Amino acid sequence: MFRNKWTYAGLIIILFFIVTALTAPWIAPEDPYEINLVLQLAPPDADHIMGRDNNGSDILSRLLYGARISLVVGLSVVTISGIIGILLGLVSGYYGGWVDLILMRIVDILLAFPGLLLAIALVAVLGPSLTNVVIALIALGWVPFARLVRGQVISVKERNYILAARTSGQSDLRVMIIHILPNIISVVIVQATFNLAGVIISESSLSFLGLGAPPGTPSWGAMLSEGKQVILDAPHVSIFPGLAIMLVVLAFNFVGDGLRDKLDPKTDRK
Amino acid sequence: MISYIIRRLLLLVFVLFGVVTLVFFLIHFIPGDPVDIMLGDYALPADKQELRSVMGLDRPLLIQYKDYVSGVLTGDLGTSIHSKRTVLEEILERLPASAELMVGAMTIALLIAFPFGILAALKPYGLLDSASMFASFLGVAMPNFWLGPLLIIFFSIKLDWLPINERGGLENLILPSITLGTAMAAMLSRMIRSSLLEVLGEEYIRNARAKGLAERKVILKHALRNALIPVITIIGLQIGVLLSGAIITEAIFDWPGLGSLLLEGIYNRNYPLVQGCILVIATIYVVVNLITDITYAWVDPRVRLS
Amino acid sequence: MSRSKAMLRTSIFTILLTLLFLLLQGAHAGEKNLLVGIEDPPKTMDPRFSTDATGMRISHHLLFSTLVQHGQDLQIIPNLAKSWKTPDNKTYIFHLHDQVRFHDGRPLTAEDVKFTFEHLKNPQTKSPFAGTYKVIKSIRVIDPYSIEFKLEKTVASFLTSIIMPIVPKHVIEAGGPFHNQLIGSGPFIFDDQSPNEIILKKNPDYFMGAPSLDRITFKIIKDDNTRFLKMRKGELDLVINAIPLNKVDDFKKSPLKKRYTVMEDAGLSYNYISFNMKKPELQDIKLRKAIAYGINVEEIIKYRLEGHAVPSYSLLSPVNWFSEKNVTRYDYQPETASRLMDEAGLPKTGSNSKQPRITLELKTSNNAEVIGIARIIQAQLAKIGIRIEIKSYEWGTFYGDIKSGNFQLTTMRWVGVTEPDFYFNIFNSGQFPPAGRNRGLYKNEQIDRLTEEGRNILDADRRKTIYAKIQKIVADDLPYISLWHTSNISIVHKRVSGYQQHPMGGYLSFRNIDINP
């Protein structure tokens, strides 16, 4: 089905990641919030294959729970910003004119703005919680979708069957949803897959800067930031969450690439 | 062409104006007060209030905005709240470090991306392609706040080959450049691969091959040159991203660039400094963008000037 | 003939070149340059505006001179002022050293002293210290080396509050930017500054004698681990309170032990938990006591501070002469805490001991260390049925909330408090936010009266009695829970001699430092 074997590897990793996130409470060996200072920074051994962190919590258990955070944040950011981006892109590309001009200038402005800064500022205003991290990431997340969809809409809207649908008296909304969207959705899905990877990195970057999930939450980025303090004495505290992020991001990239090959060989060049 | 450039310039001004407005209100709406953060707990609240009013920070926001914009229009980016130096002075002091890191990262990215991209395109879906794909996605996937410290531990501490993070000579530039450059290397090598693949499918390449030209010559002389156009666009776009996107890399390596200046500014609510940094970063971004687009239009007449 | 001439010429040339080379080499090789690692760059070193610790240390102790100073035991010692007297409670007369010169060669006289304080008081200067000196009614130059201050009212802490660098009248009146000239009269002269470094050079004409060091280079290294690694590699000579606590003991062990000295003394910094006394749920003293008994400070010190702190029982560290040892202590007693919770009307609900009896919010900054400690406190209090929700904010936001009293519980610290009059600022009910720093909105009439009394008396022994009372009442009333005092820790390379650790972590002793090859 896919020409590249990495795609299958990616799919397997993602599947594993999703299952882990869903079953974390049952498969985690310990309570990830449990603090046991006597055991702090215990190195990996047979019973605790990833060792323990500064608080003596089992790193494996925290990683498993952390998968839920990455998954929830990733999916909600990409879904919502995808929907916003699709809507704005459709409207912008379909109607053109002033709407298009204004929307695209907003896009230009946001693209010229350092993304991390916007997220930092929003989290600072809204306060630290996972919901606010999601909001902050959506604030910029919709931009690439809107741009992509707009471009696609412009390229298909002059096609005959679309013109036919428009002249046959169907409402604009109907034309956009029924006729245009199915034509461009595959490109959007490819973009979404890559975006998921990006969002997971962004969430951990924010947590790494201490602006993400609330303290104690086993977010992978937060775990890395805790690990950085003791990286000289106990590198295992940082190595495992880093590997987890890497693996999942890698997997989403593989799958995105495979999907692109399959669904949309043309946009490859953009 | 001229009218295209003029239109783009007008647009550029509009975008920058939007950026200035956005950053102004955003930074002012973040809770926290620059005078409080600057003076901390040991100054008297009455003194703080005094200072706020002397610095004009207690005036209505819209008036401050108006003053700021008219300042920017006359080339005055304001004075840093903390150091009393001009914002421009502070930014210019940091720009060389940022540029240095950007060039370093770009060099690393190109050094990795070209061989990987070309090798991958030679035999698509073959072993080399697979390996290069794995390697490039690995670059994207490694968060730089993880890669950076690991590189330091390995190369600066365990092996003791490179200095511990500090700006200095060429050897100091290696690790931060790798940290910042890998993600871009990955992106570029995928770009080069697909761009090359497309060009290799074109008729004139097939003709060249049919004429019996050596494969290496076909690739290097004919295909690569044409495949480069979209790649150059991306490189242009990335310059802006590298300048501002280095916030985390700069933090890890104690690199005194624009990103760390910006981050300090945000933490201290040093409004004029943050506004100035963002304006400079955004300006660099849109100008480089514009230059890329114009060059692109120049080189490739197929690009519609719309 | 011509051949030997050529040879001669060559050898002379060679000798000259070698000499020149040696000369150039010598300029650097023999130089005594002290490399000091610091965490953050000073926000400014202009003493008129500097309020951050590093900026103040550099300007107060190295670049400029002050009338008086805090000595090793925190007593007031002479500096520019040889001696002083107080004819009455509101008058201070200082006699200055007469051989003091600014770095540009001009003499420092009483006129400069008068100018400094009047300049700071002037709103045009925009100095954050303007309010501090409002209490000065008039300044009179008696003669070039004698000066008289008259105050509006008695201020017990006046000598502490005039620890302020004397700036050159002639330079500042001439206008132009002062922040990059920094002409003072201290033992070192401002030389150069870049984002990563601050360089000072020696003042050979320093009035207390030229320092032995030729140069001090402050290396700004933000990352804790990097600072440690550079120290370990021998790239730094001295780091004060800026080595990660889990790394300090490395310097006490071989092989580093041979090359470094670790100086560790009780410090002044005071870590505490503050209650918002206006919140109804926190008004019950029994609940506050339960929390105090439920926190295991020893455990935190052992596992998070690696033993480099002592439990604290009062804002004033044991180093301070005013510190009162005989106050109520709340050592870890979970059973007592649990009993107090019952008495406060918060009994265990049912058999499920995991069910929280009350939920409270602890607001902190997003500093990783602070959050780490908050999580331990959270786990400790969970054992007595108190559920703590930690809300951590980026510093600017957090500080904005705290200083306006917008919190339930918070954990913070006071650094470098020497003057017991500070109790007035944090516990007098006239000091509620936003104007004051009584952020927990604590109100106790006895404390109001005593803190007012303490600031109007100059007699040290009588003051000591008053502040002893205050410390006892506060310990019983618990507007703050005292946690610990962190130690002052300096790591010094063995080639450095003459450094003396100051309780306030300052640079006063740098003028006595020498570097032995």
XYZ file of N, CA and C in Angstrom, chain C residues 288-383:
288
model
N -3.696 26.814 60.336
C -2.349 27.291 59.994
C -1.295 26.483 60.751
N -1.611 26.185 62.035
C -0.663 25.382 62.812
C -0.552 23.965 62.258
N -1.696 23.426 61.843
C -1.674 22.067 61.288
C -0.758 22.033 60.077
N -0.845 23.052 59.229
C 0.006 23.098 58.037
C 1.478 23.185 58.454
N 1.743 24.039 59.453
C 3.125 24.197 59.906
C 3.683 22.883 60.445
N 2.872 22.158 61.219
C 3.322 20.862 61.754
C 3.393 19.799 60.669
N 2.639 19.998 59.604
C 2.567 18.967 58.567
C 3.676 19.055 57.538
N 4.437 20.148 57.571
C 5.521 20.286 56.592
C 6.826 19.797 57.205
N 7.470 18.893 56.513
C 8.714 18.324 57.012
C 9.897 19.065 56.374
N 10.327 20.122 57.056
C 11.397 20.962 56.514
C 12.701 20.175 56.404
N 12.956 19.342 57.416
C 14.202 18.572 57.395
C 14.311 17.711 56.144
N 13.171 17.146 55.751
C 13.177 16.281 54.570
C 13.538 17.096 53.321
N 12.954 18.295 53.231
C 13.244 19.143 52.066
C 14.720 19.529 52.059
N 15.224 19.894 53.229
C 16.630 20.294 53.300
C 17.530 19.130 52.887
N 17.167 17.945 53.350
C 18.020 16.794 53.050
C 17.989 16.432 51.566
N 16.774 16.366 50.985
C 16.684 15.824 49.627
C 16.705 16.875 48.527
N 16.350 18.113 48.834
C 16.321 19.108 47.769
C 17.449 20.129 47.899
N 17.805 20.426 49.133
C 18.835 21.451 49.333
C 20.156 20.789 49.692
N 20.182 19.471 49.625
C 21.407 18.699 49.844
C 22.101 19.092 51.145
N 21.304 19.467 52.122
C 21.870 19.804 53.432
C 22.442 21.199 53.553
N 22.331 22.004 52.495
C 22.952 23.330 52.550
C 21.984 24.402 53.039
N 21.291 24.119 54.126
C 20.361 25.084 54.707
C 20.083 24.662 56.136
N 19.541 25.580 56.947
C 19.123 25.223 58.308
C 17.657 25.592 58.459
N 16.897 24.824 59.260
C 15.494 25.184 59.463
C 15.427 26.578 60.078
N 14.425 27.343 59.717
C 14.372 28.677 60.265
C 13.156 28.823 61.171
N 13.292 29.710 62.148
C 12.217 29.924 63.101
C 11.798 31.385 63.150
N 12.515 32.218 62.374
C 12.236 33.648 62.386
C 12.779 34.251 61.096
N 12.176 35.370 60.705
C 12.655 36.089 59.530
C 14.142 36.422 59.649
N 14.557 36.787 60.882
C 15.941 37.186 61.084
C 16.797 35.938 61.281
N 17.789 35.807 60.434
C 18.616 34.606 60.477
C 19.426 34.586 61.770
N 19.845 33.406 62.196
C 20.613 33.301 63.444
C 21.869 34.166 63.416
N 22.357 34.535 62.231
C 23.532 35.388 62.119
C 23.239 36.783 62.682
N 21.973 37.165 62.585
C 21.594 38.519 62.951
C 21.545 38.680 64.470
N 22.114 39.776 64.930
C 22.165 40.040 66.365
C 20.756 40.138 66.962
N 19.799 40.562 66.179
C 18.432 40.738 66.655
C 17.634 39.433 66.678
N 18.216 38.366 66.160
C 17.456 37.122 66.041
C 17.094 36.544 67.414
N 15.837 36.164 67.593
C 15.361 35.620 68.867
C 15.210 34.101 68.731
N 15.968 33.387 69.569
C 15.943 31.925 69.432
C 14.742 31.294 70.135
N 14.248 31.984 71.163
C 13.237 31.384 72.025
C 11.815 31.651 71.523
N 11.476 31.062 70.380
C 10.128 31.236 69.825
C 9.500 29.862 69.607
N 8.183 29.832 69.425
C 7.503 28.564 69.180
C 8.026 27.934 67.888
N 8.358 26.654 67.961
C 8.852 25.955 66.773
C 7.842 24.915 66.344
N 7.779 24.695 65.050
C 6.825 23.711 64.534
C 7.597 22.621 63.806
N 8.247 21.770 64.562
C 8.942 20.675 63.913
C 7.909 19.662 63.433
N 8.327 18.822 62.498
C 7.392 17.921 61.826
C 6.688 16.982 62.806
N 5.355 17.136 62.928
C 4.562 16.266 63.806
C 3.244 15.969 63.131
N 3.197 14.996 62.249
C 1.967 14.746 61.477
C 0.764 14.419 62.369
N 1.005 13.732 63.519
C -0.139 13.381 64.383
C -0.753 14.648 64.974
N 0.125 15.536 65.484
C -0.374 16.805 66.016
C -1.142 17.552 64.934
N -0.586 17.567 63.743
C -1.232 18.276 62.643
C -2.618 17.710 62.389
N -2.706 16.380 62.359
C -3.974 15.721 62.102
C -4.985 16.051 63.199
N -4.518 16.069 64.453
C -5.399 16.380 65.571
C -5.913 17.815 65.466
N -4.994 18.737 65.082
C -5.389 20.132 64.942
C -6.436 20.299 63.826
N -6.305 19.480 62.794
C -7.292 19.526 61.705
C -8.669 19.130 62.245
N -8.685 18.071 63.074
C -9.959 17.663 63.686
C -10.550 18.819 64.479
N -9.673 19.427 65.321
C -10.146 20.518 66.168
C -10.629 21.706 65.352
N -10.039 21.885 64.159
C -10.431 23.016 63.308
C -11.746 22.725 62.582
N -12.319 21.541 62.888
C -13.584 21.206 62.239
C -13.399 20.605 60.863
N -12.234 19.999 60.646
C -11.984 19.363 59.356
C -11.629 17.899 59.580
N -12.594 17.096 60.074
C -12.272 15.698 60.383
C -12.101 14.873 59.121
N -11.515 13.719 59.320
C -11.391 12.773 58.204
C -12.780 12.387 57.741
N -12.988 12.312 56.464
C -14.305 11.928 55.964
C -14.296 10.439 55.669
N -15.044 9.718 56.476
C -15.204 8.282 56.251
C -13.900 7.529 56.440
N -13.848 6.352 55.890
C -12.693 5.505 56.109
C -11.613 5.795 55.073
N -12.016 6.429 53.975
C -11.054 6.675 52.909
C -10.100 7.795 53.302
N -8.883 7.412 53.647
C -7.942 8.420 54.126
C -7.426 9.288 52.984
N -7.671 8.857 51.752
C -7.175 9.640 50.614
C -8.070 10.840 50.305
N -9.257 10.791 50.855
C -10.201 11.885 50.630
C -9.680 13.157 51.299
N -9.434 14.240 50.537
C -8.902 15.438 51.186
C -9.907 16.080 52.139
N -9.395 16.626 53.234
C -10.273 17.310 54.178
C -10.489 18.758 53.746
N -9.516 19.307 53.053
C -9.648 20.678 52.557
C -8.704 20.830 51.368
N -9.069 21.700 50.435
C -8.215 21.946 49.279
C -7.756 23.397 49.306
N -6.460 23.601 49.179
C -5.909 24.955 49.187
C -5.037 25.153 47.953
N -4.912 26.412 47.552
C -4.110 26.703 46.373
C -2.795 27.355 46.760
N -1.706 26.774 46.273
C -0.376 27.322 46.541
C 0.155 27.940 45.262
N 0.383 29.245 45.305
C 0.841 29.934 44.103
C 2.360 30.048 44.137
N 3.016 29.697 43.032
C 4.482 29.798 42.986
C 4.917 30.375 41.646
N 6.184 30.729 41.566
C 6.745 31.113 40.278
C 7.047 29.828 39.512
N 7.426 29.941 38.256
C 7.643 28.706 37.484
C 9.099 28.262 37.485
N 9.871 28.766 38.430
C 11.243 28.317 38.601
C 11.252 26.822 38.967
N 12.065 26.054 38.263
C 12.024 24.596 38.414
C 12.298 24.167 39.858
N 13.253 24.843 40.503
C 13.602 24.490 41.869
C 12.415 24.730 42.819
N 11.785 25.905 42.653
C 10.654 26.269 43.502
C 9.511 25.268 43.310
N 9.260 24.908 42.070
C 8.186 23.963 41.800
C 8.509 22.610 42.420
N 9.775 22.210 42.324
C 10.179 20.938 42.899
C 9.883 20.899 44.394
N 10.187 21.988 45.077
C 9.936 22.063 46.519
C 8.436 22.086 46.798
N 7.696 22.848 46.000
C 6.240 22.908 46.192
C 5.620 21.522 46.064
N 6.161 20.722 45.155
C 5.600 19.381 44.991
C 5.854 18.507 46.214
N 6.996 18.704 46.855
C 7.254 17.921 48.066
C 6.289 18.358 49.170
N 6.101 19.670 49.308
C 5.168 20.170 50.320
C 3.767 19.620 50.038
N 3.422 19.588 48.778
C 2.121 19.041 48.371
C 1.979 17.589 48.851
N 3.028 16.809 48.624
C 2.958 15.405 49.011
C 2.917 15.261 50.535
N 3.665 16.118 51.248
C 3.679 16.029 52.713
C 2.308 16.375 53.293
N 1.708 17.430 52.776
C 0.423 17.863 53.329
C -0.706 16.906 52.938
N -0.515 16.207 51.822
C -1.543 15.228 51.428
C -1.701 14.187 52.530
N -0.611 13.906 53.247
C -0.656 12.883 54.292
C -1.537 13.291 55.462
